[in-house]
Amino acid sequence: MMPLSVLDLSVVTTGTKPAVALRNSIDLARHVDGLGYVRYWLAEHHNLASVASPAPDVMIGQIAAVTKHIRVGSGGVMLPNHAPLVVAERFKMLEALFPGRIDLGLGRAPGTDGATAYALRSRLDRREGDDFLERLHELILWETREFPSGHPYNNVVAMPDDTHLPPIWLLGSSDYSSELAAQVGMGFAFAHHFASHDAIDAMVHYRNRFQPSAWRPTPHAILAVAVITADTDEEAEKLATSFDLNRLRRDRGQYLPLPSVEEALAYPYTDADRASIARNRSRLFVGNPATVQHKLKPLIDASKPDELMVITAVYDHEARKKSYALLAEAFGLKKTAAA
């Protein structure tokens, strides 16, 4: 059966403060560790009232410490916000502490607005424009130690020096990252849950153009999808109303905490709002487990992912846990002894 993983944004709701959202992430990680999910990735977002975690590396350490089997990683570290040496050191530390269980997912977007991005980077350097490739190259050099002769970084060692970087994954929502991941021979994860680019095109492009490398001999493509599952289609649709209103607000630039079902049902939607929600539903799979599998099947068959990474954003934490449990059962995951 298709392996399943989790993408977690540590979602803040109107009834859940950020500190509680972070603790809910740890609780969910324990839960899915026992259900047989293979990865648990944390995102990096800044200055968003709807997302509690701006530091995936901190959360990775906390979650890896309370789980036994699941790989824990970043989905992702927004590399333009960080000095590559800092990323190398932190993820080598995580790999040293939890060997064989850490993933380093990298993104090229800021994960925030322009002013916050400037605040994050203003003390780093003065490079302008998209310098993702430059930063990625430098990060790789901290691992390979292939700086040019006479380069000052030859005298700098990313510690701990007895530990390799964990596997690197490039994240994307367009054809740019699929092409780059194929060229450098790294894993690729596509964000279907918010991408406007065609997931099938990106996934097939990556697989067809993949070049084996020291990082990975064969391609591995992860498809990230938004899913809400419940015992019945009706219950799942009710849970999804929170997502619908939240997405509608995001499209207007309002990154507010996730509303309750009651708030979503009482909202005075216009015809234009309902049309926008219907369009956004193309990125969300809702229903009982059988319904969700049926809806996912054409996308899976066409894009041929090696793994599905599921993001479930619902107001109630227990409903969220149940959604992942129902999906695990439907996909035939093997339960393990959780931490």
Tab-separated table of C-alpha atoms in Angstrom:
chain	number	residue	atom	x	y	z
A	1	MET	CA	0.000	0.000	0.000
A	2	MET	CA	0.947	3.632	-0.437
A	3	PRO	CA	3.131	4.913	2.444
A	4	LEU	CA	1.608	7.854	4.304
A	5	SER	CA	3.300	10.778	6.032
A	6	VAL	CA	2.190	13.911	7.865
A	7	LEU	CA	2.778	17.601	7.166
A	8	ASP	CA	2.029	19.670	10.252
A	9	LEU	CA	1.632	23.461	10.366
A	10	SER	CA	0.886	23.554	14.127
A	11	VAL	CA	-2.393	25.223	13.214
A	12	VAL	CA	-3.741	27.866	15.583
A	13	THR	CA	-7.525	27.958	15.933
A	14	THR	CA	-9.865	30.543	17.441
A	15	GLY	CA	-10.100	28.238	20.455
A	16	THR	CA	-6.466	27.082	20.582
A	17	LYS	CA	-3.632	29.429	21.497
A	18	PRO	CA	-0.220	28.972	19.798
A	19	ALA	CA	1.369	27.285	22.841
A	20	VAL	CA	-1.419	24.696	22.875
A	21	ALA	CA	-1.087	24.224	19.100
A	22	LEU	CA	2.587	23.319	19.582
A	23	ARG	CA	1.727	20.774	22.259
A	24	ASN	CA	-0.991	19.380	19.989
A	25	SER	CA	1.686	18.805	17.340
A	26	ILE	CA	3.680	16.696	19.778
A	27	ASP	CA	0.546	14.757	20.719
A	28	LEU	CA	-0.350	14.169	17.065
A	29	ALA	CA	3.173	12.979	16.315
A	30	ARG	CA	2.962	10.364	19.053
A	31	HIS	CA	-0.422	9.311	17.676
A	32	VAL	CA	0.653	8.827	14.050
A	33	ASP	CA	3.916	7.165	15.133
A	34	GLY	CA	1.784	4.345	16.475
A	35	LEU	CA	-0.413	4.255	13.359
A	36	GLY	CA	2.454	3.472	10.990
A	37	TYR	CA	3.009	6.811	9.260
A	38	VAL	CA	6.562	7.028	7.935
A	39	ARG	CA	7.381	10.776	8.235
A	40	TYR	CA	6.335	13.792	10.259
A	41	TRP	CA	7.385	17.111	8.750
A	42	LEU	CA	7.087	20.568	10.300
A	43	ALA	CA	6.727	23.756	8.277
A	44	GLU	CA	8.404	27.144	8.720
A	45	HIS	CA	6.152	30.199	8.686
A	46	HIS	CA	6.634	33.605	10.283
A	47	ASN	CA	4.270	36.363	11.401
A	48	LEU	CA	1.150	34.303	10.714
A	49	ALA	CA	-1.586	34.202	13.348
A	50	SER	CA	-2.693	30.845	11.937
A	51	VAL	CA	0.648	28.991	12.330
A	52	ALA	CA	2.366	28.495	15.690
A	53	SER	CA	5.791	27.204	14.654
A	54	PRO	CA	8.418	29.410	12.961
A	55	ALA	CA	11.287	27.032	13.861
A	56	PRO	CA	10.935	23.478	12.508
A	57	ASP	CA	14.358	22.420	13.799
A	58	VAL	CA	13.242	23.088	17.382
A	59	MET	CA	10.038	21.098	16.899
A	60	ILE	CA	11.902	18.268	15.156
A	61	GLY	CA	14.038	17.692	18.238
A	62	GLN	CA	11.030	17.740	20.544
A	63	ILE	CA	9.040	15.313	18.396
A	64	ALA	CA	11.897	12.936	17.649
A	65	ALA	CA	12.502	12.676	21.400
A	66	VAL	CA	8.977	11.412	22.111
A	67	THR	CA	8.539	9.074	19.127
A	68	LYS	CA	10.192	5.787	18.233
A	69	HIS	CA	9.779	4.900	14.573
A	70	ILE	CA	8.673	7.836	12.461
A	71	ARG	CA	11.161	9.995	10.561
A	72	VAL	CA	10.948	13.649	11.574
A	73	GLY	CA	11.920	16.528	9.333
A	74	SER	CA	11.327	19.971	7.940
A	75	GLY	CA	8.693	20.683	5.379
A	76	GLY	CA	10.578	22.806	5.121
A	77	VAL	CA	13.393	25.046	6.202
A	78	MET	CA	13.072	28.209	4.102
A	79	LEU	CA	16.736	28.381	3.108
A	80	PRO	CA	16.814	32.079	2.094
A	81	ASN	CA	16.035	32.946	5.737
A	82	HIS	CA	19.119	31.177	7.127
A	83	ALA	CA	22.862	31.038	6.786
A	84	PRO	CA	23.651	27.641	5.218
A	85	LEU	CA	26.234	26.909	7.925
A	86	VAL	CA	23.573	27.319	10.616
A	87	VAL	CA	21.262	24.901	8.785
A	88	ALA	CA	24.100	22.394	8.387
A	89	GLU	CA	25.045	22.574	12.070
A	90	ARG	CA	21.511	22.247	13.382
A	91	PHE	CA	20.572	19.319	11.184
A	92	LYS	CA	23.858	17.527	11.783
A	93	MET	CA	23.106	17.882	15.494
A	94	LEU	CA	19.624	16.446	15.014
A	95	GLU	CA	21.036	13.577	12.952
A	96	ALA	CA	23.638	12.886	15.647
A	97	LEU	CA	20.953	12.761	18.335
A	98	PHE	CA	18.413	10.750	16.296
A	99	PRO	CA	20.461	8.839	13.698
A	100	GLY	CA	18.558	7.668	10.644
A	101	ARG	CA	15.352	9.458	11.601
A	102	ILE	CA	15.867	13.049	10.389
A	103	ASP	CA	14.950	14.670	7.049
A	104	LEU	CA	16.058	18.080	5.787
A	105	GLY	CA	13.404	19.539	3.505
A	106	LEU	CA	14.315	22.860	1.891
A	107	GLY	CA	12.124	25.557	0.379
A	108	ARG	CA	12.975	28.719	-1.535
A	109	ALA	CA	10.021	30.873	-0.479
A	110	PRO	CA	10.245	33.208	2.525
A	111	GLY	CA	7.270	31.677	4.325
A	112	THR	CA	6.076	35.142	5.283
A	113	ASP	CA	5.504	38.723	4.119
A	114	GLY	CA	8.129	41.089	2.749
A	115	ALA	CA	8.742	43.095	5.923
A	116	THR	CA	9.168	39.982	8.052
A	117	ALA	CA	11.459	38.420	5.447
A	118	TYR	CA	13.634	41.528	5.605
A	119	ALA	CA	13.714	41.381	9.406
A	120	LEU	CA	14.807	37.742	9.228
A	121	ARG	CA	17.575	38.373	6.714
A	122	SER	CA	18.755	41.948	7.279
A	123	ARG	CA	21.625	40.910	9.548
A	124	LEU	CA	22.760	38.020	7.342
A	125	ASP	CA	24.096	39.641	4.169
A	126	ARG	CA	23.090	41.953	1.373
A	127	ARG	CA	22.484	39.481	-1.418
A	128	GLU	CA	19.530	40.540	-3.544
A	129	GLY	CA	16.997	38.539	-5.518
A	130	ASP	CA	16.535	34.771	-5.555
A	131	ASP	CA	19.760	33.313	-4.139
A	132	PHE	CA	18.359	29.868	-3.334
A	133	LEU	CA	20.760	28.057	-5.687
A	134	GLU	CA	23.740	29.834	-4.167
A	135	ARG	CA	22.641	28.939	-0.651
A	136	LEU	CA	21.898	25.325	-1.619
A	137	HIS	CA	25.349	25.002	-3.169
A	138	GLU	CA	26.980	26.364	-0.032
A	139	LEU	CA	24.969	23.999	2.166
A	140	ILE	CA	26.146	21.042	0.086
A	141	LEU	CA	29.744	22.237	0.363
A	142	TRP	CA	29.533	22.156	4.150
A	143	GLU	CA	28.879	18.446	3.739
A	144	THR	CA	31.317	17.610	0.918
A	145	ARG	CA	34.125	19.947	2.062
A	146	GLU	CA	34.893	20.772	-1.588
A	147	PHE	CA	35.428	24.517	-1.207
A	148	PRO	CA	37.991	25.878	-3.692
A	149	SER	CA	41.633	25.936	-2.687
A	150	GLY	CA	42.370	28.955	-0.552
A	151	HIS	CA	38.707	29.589	0.302
A	152	PRO	CA	38.353	30.892	3.892
A	153	TYR	CA	35.643	28.332	4.631
A	154	ASN	CA	38.213	25.548	4.315
A	155	ASN	CA	39.159	26.435	7.882
A	156	VAL	CA	35.565	26.197	9.144
A	157	VAL	CA	33.992	22.867	10.094
A	158	ALA	CA	30.269	22.307	10.576
A	159	MET	CA	29.919	20.449	13.850
A	160	PRO	CA	29.416	17.721	14.856
A	161	ASP	CA	32.008	16.662	12.289
A	162	ASP	CA	31.479	12.921	12.764
A	163	THR	CA	27.889	13.125	11.484
A	164	HIS	CA	26.601	13.529	7.937
A	165	LEU	CA	23.728	15.756	6.928
A	166	PRO	CA	20.410	13.894	6.823
A	167	PRO	CA	18.732	13.273	3.449
A	168	ILE	CA	17.916	16.514	1.627
A	169	TRP	CA	14.535	17.058	-0.016
A	170	LEU	CA	13.594	19.972	-2.242
A	171	LEU	CA	10.066	21.269	-1.800
A	172	GLY	CA	8.074	22.967	-4.499
A	173	SER	CA	4.758	24.126	-5.875
A	174	SER	CA	5.943	24.712	-9.452
A	175	ASP	CA	8.167	23.068	-12.049
A	176	TYR	CA	11.277	24.901	-10.761
A	177	SER	CA	11.965	22.629	-7.793
A	178	SER	CA	11.030	19.462	-9.681
A	179	GLU	CA	13.632	20.322	-12.326
A	180	LEU	CA	16.278	21.241	-9.752
A	181	ALA	CA	15.636	18.161	-7.587
A	182	ALA	CA	15.988	15.970	-10.675
A	183	GLN	CA	19.228	17.666	-11.746
A	184	VAL	CA	20.956	17.386	-8.357
A	185	GLY	CA	19.573	13.946	-7.557
A	186	MET	CA	17.635	14.732	-4.398
A	187	GLY	CA	14.191	13.811	-3.124
A	188	PHE	CA	11.249	15.962	-4.193
A	189	ALA	CA	8.022	16.916	-2.407
A	190	PHE	CA	5.240	18.706	-4.267
A	191	ALA	CA	2.720	20.905	-2.411
A	192	HIS	CA	-0.530	20.001	-4.148
A	193	HIS	CA	-2.488	21.484	-1.220
A	194	PHE	CA	-1.748	25.048	-2.313
A	195	ALA	CA	-0.017	24.838	-5.705
A	196	SER	CA	-1.472	26.353	-8.839
A	197	HIS	CA	0.951	24.328	-10.994
A	198	ASP	CA	-0.186	20.883	-12.144
A	199	ALA	CA	0.998	18.208	-9.700
A	200	ILE	CA	1.075	15.500	-12.336
A	201	ASP	CA	3.362	17.543	-14.589
A	202	ALA	CA	5.779	18.311	-11.742
A	203	MET	CA	5.927	14.737	-10.431
A	204	VAL	CA	6.338	13.105	-13.854
A	205	HIS	CA	8.908	15.724	-14.877
A	206	TYR	CA	10.974	14.999	-11.763
A	207	ARG	CA	10.909	11.240	-12.244
A	208	ASN	CA	11.705	11.341	-15.966
A	209	ARG	CA	14.670	13.718	-15.587
A	210	PHE	CA	16.159	12.401	-12.353
A	211	GLN	CA	19.944	12.080	-12.322
A	212	PRO	CA	21.394	9.609	-9.776
A	213	SER	CA	23.737	11.248	-7.276
A	214	ALA	CA	25.609	10.689	-4.046
A	215	TRP	CA	22.486	11.965	-2.292
A	216	ARG	CA	20.071	9.467	-3.829
A	217	PRO	CA	20.498	6.716	-6.448
A	218	THR	CA	16.835	6.661	-7.466
A	219	PRO	CA	14.046	9.256	-7.485
A	220	HIS	CA	11.620	9.545	-4.584
A	221	ALA	CA	8.620	11.834	-5.040
A	222	ILE	CA	6.281	12.833	-2.218
A	223	LEU	CA	2.874	14.282	-2.996
A	224	ALA	CA	1.514	16.526	-0.233
A	225	VAL	CA	-2.290	16.628	-0.169
A	226	ALA	CA	-4.926	18.183	2.086
A	227	VAL	CA	-7.350	15.590	3.439
A	228	ILE	CA	-10.237	15.655	5.913
A	229	THR	CA	-11.707	12.261	6.797
A	230	ALA	CA	-14.461	11.281	9.197
A	231	ASP	CA	-16.802	8.330	9.719
A	232	THR	CA	-19.301	9.726	7.208
A	233	ASP	CA	-19.169	12.051	4.229
A	234	GLU	CA	-21.572	14.394	6.013
A	235	GLU	CA	-19.388	14.665	9.107
A	236	ALA	CA	-16.267	15.242	7.011
A	237	GLU	CA	-18.007	17.957	5.004
A	238	LYS	CA	-19.010	19.678	8.228
A	239	LEU	CA	-15.423	19.622	9.504
A	240	ALA	CA	-14.237	21.003	6.168
A	241	THR	CA	-16.283	24.185	6.523
A	242	SER	CA	-13.558	25.573	8.809
A	243	PHE	CA	-11.008	24.965	6.077
A	244	ASP	CA	-13.262	26.559	3.458
A	245	LEU	CA	-13.648	29.814	5.389
A	246	ASN	CA	-9.978	29.882	6.345
A	247	ARG	CA	-8.912	29.438	2.733
A	248	LEU	CA	-11.345	32.110	1.572
A	249	ARG	CA	-9.824	34.545	4.060
A	250	ARG	CA	-6.274	33.599	3.069
A	251	ASP	CA	-7.072	34.396	-0.548
A	252	ARG	CA	-7.927	37.879	0.699
A	253	GLY	CA	-4.645	38.165	2.601
A	254	GLN	CA	-6.245	37.450	5.994
A	255	TYR	CA	-4.112	34.832	7.754
A	256	LEU	CA	-6.374	34.393	10.772
A	257	PRO	CA	-6.643	31.471	13.212
A	258	LEU	CA	-8.711	28.555	11.936
A	259	PRO	CA	-12.397	29.253	12.698
A	260	SER	CA	-14.766	26.825	14.376
A	261	VAL	CA	-17.372	24.893	12.415
A	262	GLU	CA	-20.069	27.010	14.047
A	263	GLU	CA	-18.399	30.237	12.931
A	264	ALA	CA	-17.931	28.877	9.416
A	265	LEU	CA	-21.554	27.761	9.110
A	266	ALA	CA	-22.812	31.140	10.331
A	267	TYR	CA	-20.625	33.177	7.964
A	268	PRO	CA	-22.602	35.301	5.432
A	269	TYR	CA	-21.163	33.893	2.200
A	270	THR	CA	-21.824	35.658	-1.082
A	271	ASP	CA	-22.253	33.832	-4.377
A	272	ALA	CA	-18.694	34.865	-5.262
A	273	ASP	CA	-17.475	33.403	-1.963
A	274	ARG	CA	-19.163	30.100	-2.684
A	275	ALA	CA	-17.663	29.990	-6.165
A	276	SER	CA	-14.205	30.613	-4.697
A	277	ILE	CA	-14.715	27.843	-2.128
A	278	ALA	CA	-15.786	25.444	-4.881
A	279	ARG	CA	-12.600	26.222	-6.817
A	280	ASN	CA	-10.438	25.698	-3.753
A	281	ARG	CA	-12.035	22.314	-3.158
A	282	SER	CA	-9.944	20.979	-6.043
A	283	ARG	CA	-7.027	21.032	-3.560
A	284	LEU	CA	-8.924	19.332	-0.712
A	285	PHE	CA	-10.083	15.725	-0.421
A	286	VAL	CA	-13.069	15.339	1.909
A	287	GLY	CA	-15.224	12.383	2.907
A	288	ASN	CA	-15.260	9.041	4.643
A	289	PRO	CA	-12.153	6.901	4.061
A	290	ALA	CA	-13.577	5.122	1.019
A	291	THR	CA	-14.699	8.407	-0.523
A	292	VAL	CA	-11.306	10.004	0.026
A	293	GLN	CA	-9.497	7.041	-1.501
A	294	HIS	CA	-11.809	7.182	-4.518
A	295	LYS	CA	-11.157	10.911	-4.963
A	296	LEU	CA	-7.396	10.500	-4.574
A	297	LYS	CA	-7.034	7.546	-6.932
A	298	PRO	CA	-6.925	9.437	-10.268
A	299	LEU	CA	-4.277	11.816	-8.941
A	300	ILE	CA	-2.219	8.982	-7.489
A	301	ASP	CA	-2.475	6.917	-10.667
A	302	ALA	CA	-1.410	9.821	-12.866
A	303	SER	CA	1.346	11.361	-10.704
A	304	LYS	CA	2.703	8.056	-9.339
A	305	PRO	CA	4.036	9.338	-5.998
A	306	ASP	CA	6.233	7.108	-3.889
A	307	GLU	CA	4.482	8.483	-0.818
A	308	LEU	CA	1.512	10.632	0.189
A	309	MET	CA	2.080	13.376	2.763
A	310	VAL	CA	-1.179	14.408	4.368
A	311	ILE	CA	-2.060	17.752	5.920
A	312	THR	CA	-5.292	17.827	7.887
A	313	ALA	CA	-6.383	21.206	9.236
A	314	VAL	CA	-9.564	20.962	11.303
A	315	TYR	CA	-10.727	22.915	14.327
A	316	ASP	CA	-11.022	20.025	16.787
A	317	HIS	CA	-7.759	18.281	17.718
A	318	GLU	CA	-9.420	14.932	18.441
A	319	ALA	CA	-11.209	15.041	15.084
A	320	ARG	CA	-7.835	15.688	13.470
A	321	LYS	CA	-6.330	12.644	15.201
A	322	LYS	CA	-9.286	10.528	14.144
A	323	SER	CA	-8.938	11.680	10.541
A	324	TYR	CA	-5.355	10.395	10.460
A	325	ALA	CA	-6.390	7.134	12.149
A	326	LEU	CA	-9.171	6.475	9.638
A	327	LEU	CA	-6.855	7.202	6.741
A	328	ALA	CA	-4.166	4.900	8.139
A	329	GLU	CA	-6.684	2.069	8.378
A	330	ALA	CA	-8.011	2.684	4.881
A	331	PHE	CA	-4.494	2.589	3.397
A	332	GLY	CA	-3.555	-0.524	5.374
A	333	LEU	CA	-0.762	0.957	7.468
A	334	LYS	CA	0.740	-1.377	10.037
A	335	LYS	CA	0.445	-0.157	13.601
A	336	THR	CA	3.589	0.076	15.704
A	337	ALA	CA	4.335	0.468	19.390
A	338	ALA	CA	4.365	4.232	19.812
A	339	ALA	CA	6.652	6.009	22.269
